Short mmCIF file of C-alpha atoms in Angstrom, two decimals:
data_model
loop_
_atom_site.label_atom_id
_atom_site.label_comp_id
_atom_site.label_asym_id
_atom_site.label_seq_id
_atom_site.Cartn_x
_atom_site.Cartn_y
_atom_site.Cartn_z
CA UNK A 202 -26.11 -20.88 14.56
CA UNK A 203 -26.89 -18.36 11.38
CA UNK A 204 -30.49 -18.00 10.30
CA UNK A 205 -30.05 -16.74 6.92
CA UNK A 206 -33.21 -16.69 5.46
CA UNK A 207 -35.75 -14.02 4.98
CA UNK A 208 -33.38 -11.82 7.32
CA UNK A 209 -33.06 -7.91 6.61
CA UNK A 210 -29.55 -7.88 6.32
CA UNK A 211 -26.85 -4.44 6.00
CA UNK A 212 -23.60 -4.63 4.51
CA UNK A 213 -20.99 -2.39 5.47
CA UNK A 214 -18.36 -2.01 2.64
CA UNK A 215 -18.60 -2.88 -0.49
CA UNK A 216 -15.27 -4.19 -1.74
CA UNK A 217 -13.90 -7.46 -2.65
CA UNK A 218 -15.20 -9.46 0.67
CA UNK A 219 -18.39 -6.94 0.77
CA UNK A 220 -19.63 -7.78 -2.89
CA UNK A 221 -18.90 -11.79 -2.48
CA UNK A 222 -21.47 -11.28 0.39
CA UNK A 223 -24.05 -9.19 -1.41
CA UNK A 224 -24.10 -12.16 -4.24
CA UNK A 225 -24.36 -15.09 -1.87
CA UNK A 226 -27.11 -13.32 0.32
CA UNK A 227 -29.45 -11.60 -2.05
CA UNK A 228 -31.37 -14.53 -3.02
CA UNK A 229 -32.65 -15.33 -0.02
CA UNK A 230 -32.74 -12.25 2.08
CA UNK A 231 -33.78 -8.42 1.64
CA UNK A 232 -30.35 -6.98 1.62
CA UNK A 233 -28.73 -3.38 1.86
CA UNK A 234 -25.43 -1.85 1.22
CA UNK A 235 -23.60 1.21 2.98
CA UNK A 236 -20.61 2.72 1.92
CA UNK A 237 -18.66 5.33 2.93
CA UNK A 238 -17.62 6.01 -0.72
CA UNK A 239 -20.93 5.27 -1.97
CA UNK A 240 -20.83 7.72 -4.96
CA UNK A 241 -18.57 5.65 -6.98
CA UNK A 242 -21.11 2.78 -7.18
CA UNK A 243 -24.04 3.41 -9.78
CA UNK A 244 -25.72 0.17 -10.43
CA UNK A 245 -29.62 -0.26 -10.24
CA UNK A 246 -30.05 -3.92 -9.14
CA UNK A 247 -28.27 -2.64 -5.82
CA UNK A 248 -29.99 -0.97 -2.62
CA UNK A 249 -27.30 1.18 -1.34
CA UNK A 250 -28.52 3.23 1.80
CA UNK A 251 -27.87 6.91 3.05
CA UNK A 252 -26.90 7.09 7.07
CA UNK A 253 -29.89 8.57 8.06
CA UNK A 254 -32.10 6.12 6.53
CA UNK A 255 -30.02 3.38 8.35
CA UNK A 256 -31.84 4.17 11.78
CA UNK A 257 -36.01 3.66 10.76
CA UNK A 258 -34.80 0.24 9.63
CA UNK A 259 -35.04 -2.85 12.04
CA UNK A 260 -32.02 -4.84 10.75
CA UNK A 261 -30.83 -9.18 11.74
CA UNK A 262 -27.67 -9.35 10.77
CA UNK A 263 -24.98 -6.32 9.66
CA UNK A 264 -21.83 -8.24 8.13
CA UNK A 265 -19.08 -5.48 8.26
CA UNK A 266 -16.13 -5.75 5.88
CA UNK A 267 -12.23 -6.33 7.45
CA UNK A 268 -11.25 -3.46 6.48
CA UNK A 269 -13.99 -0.85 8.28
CA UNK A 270 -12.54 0.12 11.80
CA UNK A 271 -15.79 0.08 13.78
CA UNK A 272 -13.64 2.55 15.95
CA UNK A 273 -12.95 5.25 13.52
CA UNK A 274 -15.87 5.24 10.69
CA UNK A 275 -19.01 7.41 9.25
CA UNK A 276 -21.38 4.76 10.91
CA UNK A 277 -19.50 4.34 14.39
CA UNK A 278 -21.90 5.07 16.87
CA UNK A 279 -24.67 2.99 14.78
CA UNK A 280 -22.72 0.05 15.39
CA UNK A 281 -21.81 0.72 19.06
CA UNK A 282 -25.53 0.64 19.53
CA UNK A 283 -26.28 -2.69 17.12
CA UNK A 284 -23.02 -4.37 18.16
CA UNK A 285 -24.65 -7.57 18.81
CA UNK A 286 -26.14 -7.68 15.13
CA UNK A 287 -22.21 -7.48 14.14
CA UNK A 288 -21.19 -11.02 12.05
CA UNK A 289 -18.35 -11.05 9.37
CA UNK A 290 -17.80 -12.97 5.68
CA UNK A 291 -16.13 -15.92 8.01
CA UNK A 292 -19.45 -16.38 9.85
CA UNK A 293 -21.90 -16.65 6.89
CA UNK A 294 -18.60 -19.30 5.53
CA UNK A 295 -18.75 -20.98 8.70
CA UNK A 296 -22.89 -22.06 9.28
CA UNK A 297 -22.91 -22.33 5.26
CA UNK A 298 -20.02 -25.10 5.16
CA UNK A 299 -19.95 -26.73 8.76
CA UNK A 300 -19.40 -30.19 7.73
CA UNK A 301 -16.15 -29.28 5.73
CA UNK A 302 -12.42 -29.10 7.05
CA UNK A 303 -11.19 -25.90 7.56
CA UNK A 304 -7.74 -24.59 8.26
CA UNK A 305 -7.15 -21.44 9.41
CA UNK A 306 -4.13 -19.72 9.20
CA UNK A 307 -3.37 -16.52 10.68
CA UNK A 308 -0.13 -14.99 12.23
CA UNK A 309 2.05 -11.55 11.87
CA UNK A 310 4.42 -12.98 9.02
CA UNK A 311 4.58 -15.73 6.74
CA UNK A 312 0.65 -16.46 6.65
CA UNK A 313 0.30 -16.33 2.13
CA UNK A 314 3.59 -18.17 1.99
CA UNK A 315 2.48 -20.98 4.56
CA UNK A 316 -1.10 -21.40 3.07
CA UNK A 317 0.02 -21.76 -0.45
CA UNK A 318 2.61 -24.70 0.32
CA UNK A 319 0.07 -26.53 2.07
CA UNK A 320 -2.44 -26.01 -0.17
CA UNK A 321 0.44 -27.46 -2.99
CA UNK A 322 0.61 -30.41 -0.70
CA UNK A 323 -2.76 -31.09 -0.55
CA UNK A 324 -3.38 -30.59 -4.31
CA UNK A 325 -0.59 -32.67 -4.79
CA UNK A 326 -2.96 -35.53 -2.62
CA UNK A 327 -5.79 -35.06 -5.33
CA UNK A 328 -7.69 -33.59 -2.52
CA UNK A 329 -10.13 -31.12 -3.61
CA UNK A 330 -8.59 -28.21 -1.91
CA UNK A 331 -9.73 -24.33 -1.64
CA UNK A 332 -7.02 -21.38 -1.18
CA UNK A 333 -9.30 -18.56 -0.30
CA UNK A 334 -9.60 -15.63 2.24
CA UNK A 335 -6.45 -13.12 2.45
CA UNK A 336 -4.57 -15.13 -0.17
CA UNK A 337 -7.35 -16.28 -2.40
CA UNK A 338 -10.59 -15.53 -3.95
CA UNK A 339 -13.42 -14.64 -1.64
CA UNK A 340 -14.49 -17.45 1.06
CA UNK A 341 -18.09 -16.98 -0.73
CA UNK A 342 -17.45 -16.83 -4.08
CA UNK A 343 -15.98 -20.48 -4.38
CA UNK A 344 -18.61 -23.14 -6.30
CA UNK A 345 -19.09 -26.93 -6.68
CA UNK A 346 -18.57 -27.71 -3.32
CA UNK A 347 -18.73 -31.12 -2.31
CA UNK A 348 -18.61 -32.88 1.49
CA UNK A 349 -14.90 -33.81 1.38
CA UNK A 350 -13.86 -30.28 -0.17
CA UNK A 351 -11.04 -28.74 2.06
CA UNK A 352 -10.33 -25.23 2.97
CA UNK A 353 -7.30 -23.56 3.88
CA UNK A 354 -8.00 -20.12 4.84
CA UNK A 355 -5.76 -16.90 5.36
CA UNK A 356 -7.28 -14.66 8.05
CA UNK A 357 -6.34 -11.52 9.48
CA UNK A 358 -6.89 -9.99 12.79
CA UNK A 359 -9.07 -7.88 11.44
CA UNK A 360 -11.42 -10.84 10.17
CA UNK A 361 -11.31 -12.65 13.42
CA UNK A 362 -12.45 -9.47 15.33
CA UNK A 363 -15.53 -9.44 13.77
CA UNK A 364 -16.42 -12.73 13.66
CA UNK A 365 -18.76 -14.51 16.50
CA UNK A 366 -19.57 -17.80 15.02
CA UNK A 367 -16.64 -19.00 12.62
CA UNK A 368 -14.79 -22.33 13.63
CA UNK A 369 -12.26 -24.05 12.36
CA UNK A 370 -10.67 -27.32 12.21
CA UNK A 371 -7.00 -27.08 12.25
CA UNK A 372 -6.41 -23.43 13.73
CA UNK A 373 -2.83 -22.27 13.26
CA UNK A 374 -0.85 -19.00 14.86
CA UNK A 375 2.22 -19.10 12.95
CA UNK A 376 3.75 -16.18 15.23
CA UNK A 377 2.33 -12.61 16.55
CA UNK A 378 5.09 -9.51 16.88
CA UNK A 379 3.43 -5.89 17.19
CA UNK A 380 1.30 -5.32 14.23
CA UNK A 381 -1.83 -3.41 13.38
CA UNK A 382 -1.38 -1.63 16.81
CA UNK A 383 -3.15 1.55 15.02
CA UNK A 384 -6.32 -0.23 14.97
CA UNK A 385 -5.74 -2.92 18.06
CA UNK A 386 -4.30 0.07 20.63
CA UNK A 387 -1.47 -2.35 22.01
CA UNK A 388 0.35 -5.83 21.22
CA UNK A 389 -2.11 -7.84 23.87
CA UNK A 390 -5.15 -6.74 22.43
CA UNK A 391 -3.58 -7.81 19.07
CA UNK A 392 -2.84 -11.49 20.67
CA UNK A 393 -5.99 -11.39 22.29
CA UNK A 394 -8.10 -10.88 18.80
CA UNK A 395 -5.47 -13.45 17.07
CA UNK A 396 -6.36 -15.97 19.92
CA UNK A 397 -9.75 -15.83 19.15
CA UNK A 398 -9.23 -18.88 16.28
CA UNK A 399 -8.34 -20.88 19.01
CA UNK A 400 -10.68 -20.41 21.84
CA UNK A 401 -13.74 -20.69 19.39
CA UNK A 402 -12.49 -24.34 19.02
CA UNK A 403 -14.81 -27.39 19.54
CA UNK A 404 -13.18 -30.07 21.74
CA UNK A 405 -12.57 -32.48 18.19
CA UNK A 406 -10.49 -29.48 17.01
CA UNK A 407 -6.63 -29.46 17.05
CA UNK A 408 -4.43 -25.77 17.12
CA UNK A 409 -1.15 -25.10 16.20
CA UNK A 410 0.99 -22.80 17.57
CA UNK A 411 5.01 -21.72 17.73
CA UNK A 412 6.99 -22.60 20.53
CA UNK A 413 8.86 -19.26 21.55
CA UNK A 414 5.97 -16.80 22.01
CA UNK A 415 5.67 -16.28 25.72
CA UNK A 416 2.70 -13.15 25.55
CA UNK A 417 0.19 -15.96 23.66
CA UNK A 418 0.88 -18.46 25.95
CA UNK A 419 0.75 -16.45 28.73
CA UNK A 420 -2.41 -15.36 27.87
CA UNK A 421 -3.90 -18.78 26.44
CA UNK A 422 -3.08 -20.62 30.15
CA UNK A 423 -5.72 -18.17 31.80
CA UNK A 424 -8.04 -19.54 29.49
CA UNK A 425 -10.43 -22.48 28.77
CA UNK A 426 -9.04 -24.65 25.71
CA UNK A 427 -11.16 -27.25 24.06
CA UNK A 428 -8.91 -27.99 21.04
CA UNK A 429 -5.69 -29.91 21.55
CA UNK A 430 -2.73 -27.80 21.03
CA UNK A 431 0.35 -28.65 19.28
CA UNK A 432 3.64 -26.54 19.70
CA UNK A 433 6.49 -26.02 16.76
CA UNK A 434 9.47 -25.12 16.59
CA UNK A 435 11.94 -23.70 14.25
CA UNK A 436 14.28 -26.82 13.63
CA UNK A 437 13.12 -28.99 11.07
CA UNK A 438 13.40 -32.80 11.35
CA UNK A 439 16.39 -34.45 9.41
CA UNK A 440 13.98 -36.79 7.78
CA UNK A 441 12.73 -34.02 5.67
CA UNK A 442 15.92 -31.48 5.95
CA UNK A 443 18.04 -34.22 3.96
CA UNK A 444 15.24 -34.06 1.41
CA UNK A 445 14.83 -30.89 0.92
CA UNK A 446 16.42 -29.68 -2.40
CA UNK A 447 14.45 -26.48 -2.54
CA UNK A 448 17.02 -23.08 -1.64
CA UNK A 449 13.93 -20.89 -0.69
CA UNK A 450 13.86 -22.89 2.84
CA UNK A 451 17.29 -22.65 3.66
CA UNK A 452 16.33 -19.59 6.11
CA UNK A 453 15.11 -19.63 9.50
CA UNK A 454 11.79 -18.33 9.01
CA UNK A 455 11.10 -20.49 6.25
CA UNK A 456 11.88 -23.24 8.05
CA UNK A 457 9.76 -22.16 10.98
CA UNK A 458 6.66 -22.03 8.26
CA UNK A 459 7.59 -25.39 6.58
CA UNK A 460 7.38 -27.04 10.25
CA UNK A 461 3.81 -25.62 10.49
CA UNK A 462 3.00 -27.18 7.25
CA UNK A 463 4.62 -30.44 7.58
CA UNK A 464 2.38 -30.93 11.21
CA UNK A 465 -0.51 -30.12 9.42
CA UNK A 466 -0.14 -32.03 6.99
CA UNK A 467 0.41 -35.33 9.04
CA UNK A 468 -2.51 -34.15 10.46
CA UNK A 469 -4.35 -34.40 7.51
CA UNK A 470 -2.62 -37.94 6.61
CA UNK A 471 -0.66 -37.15 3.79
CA UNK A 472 2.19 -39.36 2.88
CA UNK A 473 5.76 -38.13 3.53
CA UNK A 474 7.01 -38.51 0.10
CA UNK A 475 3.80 -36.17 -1.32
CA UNK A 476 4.83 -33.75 1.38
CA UNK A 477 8.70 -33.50 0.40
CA UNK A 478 8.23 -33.90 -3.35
CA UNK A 479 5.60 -30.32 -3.13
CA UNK A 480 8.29 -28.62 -0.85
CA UNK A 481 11.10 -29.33 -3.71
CA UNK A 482 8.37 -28.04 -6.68
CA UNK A 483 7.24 -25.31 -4.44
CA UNK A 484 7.68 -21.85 -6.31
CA UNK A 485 7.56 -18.55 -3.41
CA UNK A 486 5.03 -16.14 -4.16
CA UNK A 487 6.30 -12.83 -5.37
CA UNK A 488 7.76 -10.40 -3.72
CA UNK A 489 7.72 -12.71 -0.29
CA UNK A 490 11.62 -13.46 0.25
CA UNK A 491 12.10 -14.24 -3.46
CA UNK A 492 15.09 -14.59 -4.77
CA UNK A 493 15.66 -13.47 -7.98
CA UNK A 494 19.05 -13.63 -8.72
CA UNK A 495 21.71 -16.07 -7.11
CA UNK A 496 25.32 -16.65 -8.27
CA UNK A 497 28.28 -17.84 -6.30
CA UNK A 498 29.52 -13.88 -5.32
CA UNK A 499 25.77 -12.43 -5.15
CA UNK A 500 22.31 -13.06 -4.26
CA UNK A 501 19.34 -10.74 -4.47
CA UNK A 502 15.96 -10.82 -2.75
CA UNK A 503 13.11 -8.68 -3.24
CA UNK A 504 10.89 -8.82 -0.05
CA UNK A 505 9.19 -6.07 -0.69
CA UNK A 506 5.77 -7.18 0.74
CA UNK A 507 7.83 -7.71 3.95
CA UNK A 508 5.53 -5.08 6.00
CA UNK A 509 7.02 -5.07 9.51
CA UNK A 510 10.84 -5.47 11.03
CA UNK A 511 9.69 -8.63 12.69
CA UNK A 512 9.00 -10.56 9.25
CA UNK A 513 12.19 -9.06 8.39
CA UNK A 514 14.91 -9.75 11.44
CA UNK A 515 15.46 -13.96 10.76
CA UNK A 516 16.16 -13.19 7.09
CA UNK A 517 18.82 -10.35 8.00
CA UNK A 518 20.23 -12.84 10.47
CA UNK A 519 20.81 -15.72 8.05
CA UNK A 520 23.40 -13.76 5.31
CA UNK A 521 25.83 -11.67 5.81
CA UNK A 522 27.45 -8.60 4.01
CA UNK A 523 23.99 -7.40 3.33
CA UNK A 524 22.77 -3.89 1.25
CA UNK A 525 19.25 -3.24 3.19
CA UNK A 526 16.86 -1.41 0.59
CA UNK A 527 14.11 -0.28 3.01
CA UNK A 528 11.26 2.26 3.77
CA UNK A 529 7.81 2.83 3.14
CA UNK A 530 5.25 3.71 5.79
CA UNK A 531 5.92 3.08 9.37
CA UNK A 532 3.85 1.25 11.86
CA UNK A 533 2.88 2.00 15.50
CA UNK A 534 5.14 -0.11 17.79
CA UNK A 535 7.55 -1.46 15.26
CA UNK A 536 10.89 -2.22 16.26
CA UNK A 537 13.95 -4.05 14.88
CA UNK A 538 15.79 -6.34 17.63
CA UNK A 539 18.84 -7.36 16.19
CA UNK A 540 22.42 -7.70 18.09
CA UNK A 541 24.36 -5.09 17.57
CA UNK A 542 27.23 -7.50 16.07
CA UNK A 543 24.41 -8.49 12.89
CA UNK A 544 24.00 -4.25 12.55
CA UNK A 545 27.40 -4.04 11.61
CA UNK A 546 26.76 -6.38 8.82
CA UNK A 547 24.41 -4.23 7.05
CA UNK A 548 24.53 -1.59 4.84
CA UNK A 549 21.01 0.32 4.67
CA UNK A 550 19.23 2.04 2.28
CA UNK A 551 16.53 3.96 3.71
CA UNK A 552 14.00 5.86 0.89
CA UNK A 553 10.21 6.97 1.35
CA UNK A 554 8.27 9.65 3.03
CA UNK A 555 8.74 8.22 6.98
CA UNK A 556 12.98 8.14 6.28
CA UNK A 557 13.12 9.86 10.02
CA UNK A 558 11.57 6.75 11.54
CA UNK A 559 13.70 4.05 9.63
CA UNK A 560 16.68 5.78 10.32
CA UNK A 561 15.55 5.71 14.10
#
């Protein structure tokens, strides 16, 4: 467990997550910030630190922000030597708020999407409920916090690498496809890091994870499990499909999501009929498979936050005669696997710098 008092702390990065941690530490610990843009920050009630003062000072604890690649940054070989000292935003969350549920979500696709319905459900309960990490406001930054407050809690890989201590009590892998391979090196090490949320289970925990992924369970059999895992899959149960008035889950990986949300949810005890009536009120986040216009003869959906081929491929599968508006930046060891019969289907619209690799 976290001592976090009187420590001589660093922090590394000092953005959204690196700032929530400066203002929950300070008060009880001599704290220090590095940055590798450190000249845009001018504010006197803040010890910011050049990189050669960094080695005459005997440090505790050096919480590193997500996004600092401890492969490829100014302080790299720093924190090679003080790797050990290495704890993350989700640690200081953890030993701060032990006693309270925590869900963790993480996954390649759908992980915003999936956190905000069940945190509607929830809400819906008249639990008090906390959307934070990825999705929401800083883990540290929330207030009045009571013993029966709940969090659900987007995390990325890059959280979970970084993180020693963090538990949770409902740990969910919604799916894993090749992602963030420019910073993981290959897809294993990527569902190695992601598997992390479950192995750092306590034997009261329960995990949740799809049913299809052979590479995560292939790698979670040649490992110890305390937490009881659940598998889902993508057909939903026709005791909620008949129910279901809402058109943003007629897709298949919508569905898959919703299944994830409805099993956590029973784990949490909430009543079917609080469950279906939140589905049918639920609103899609923008941007996320959101349709935003629908007649009989046309239907248009901006997924534009749709990062990866893999978050895209179910939704390409379930319409047809379909204009493809795509581009952006590619991403090492991305690949579309659609049948060559759903290809002929699509008309695509390929615009950005990386057009060679799209059209590929």
């Amino acid at each position: 467990m976290l001592n976090l008092i009187d420590k001589k702390i660093l922090i590394y990065g000092f953005g959204i997550s690196g700032k929530a941690c400066l203002n929950f530490l300070y008060k009880n610990n001599s704290v220090i910030v590095y940055d590798d843009k450190i000249k845009r920050f001018k504010n006197k009630n803040i010890k910011f630190l050049d990189k050669k003062a960094l080695n005459k000072i005997k440090l505790d604890y050096i919480v590193l922000s997500p996004g600092i690649n401890i492969k490829n940054c100014s302080l790299k070989n720093f924190l090679k030597k003080n790797k050990k000292k290495i704890i993350s935003e989700l640690d200081i969350f953890y030993c701060t708020y032990k006693s309270n549920i925590k869900v963790a979500i993480t996954g390649t696709n759908g992980k915003s999407t999936t956190c905000k319905l069940l945190y509607d459900i929830l809400k819906k309960s008249n639990k008090d409920v906390r959307l934070v990490g990825n999705i929401g406001s800083p883990l540290l930054n929330e207030k009045k916090i009571n013993k029966k407050t709940i969090f659900v809690i987007e995390v990325s890989s890059y959280q979970i690498g970084y993180s020693s201590h963090f538990k949770s009590d409902i740990a969910v892998i919604l799916n894993i496809a090749p992602d963030h391979l420019e910073r993981h090196d290959n897809f294993l090490n990527y569902v190695k890091v992601k598997s992390q949320l479950i192995l750092n289970q306590n034997f009261n925990s329960r995990a949740i994870i799809c049913d299809n992924n052979k590479v995560l369970d292939k790698y979670l059999k040649s490992k110890k499990i305390n937490a009881k895992i659940y598998k889902i899959g993508a057909s939903v149960n026709n005791i909620y499909l008949k129910k279901i008035k809402n058109d943003y889950f007629n897709n298949i990986n919508n569905q898959e999501n919703l299944n994830f949300v409805i099993k956590i949810s029973k784990l949490l005890k909430i009543k079917n009929s609080v469950i279906i009536k939140a589905i049918n009120k639920f609103k899609p986040l923008k941007y996320r498979q959101e349709i935003i216009y629908n007649n009989k003869k046309f239907l248009i959906i901006n997924d534009s936050k749709s990062t990866s081929f893999s978050s895209t491929v179910n939704l390409l599968k379930n319409y047809k005669n379909i204009y493809w508006i795509l581009g952006g930046l590619n991403k090492k060891g991305d690949k579309i696997n659609l049948p060559k019969n759903s290809m002929q289907n699509i008309k695509g619209y390929i615009i950005g710098k990386d057009k060679s690799f799209f059209v590929k």
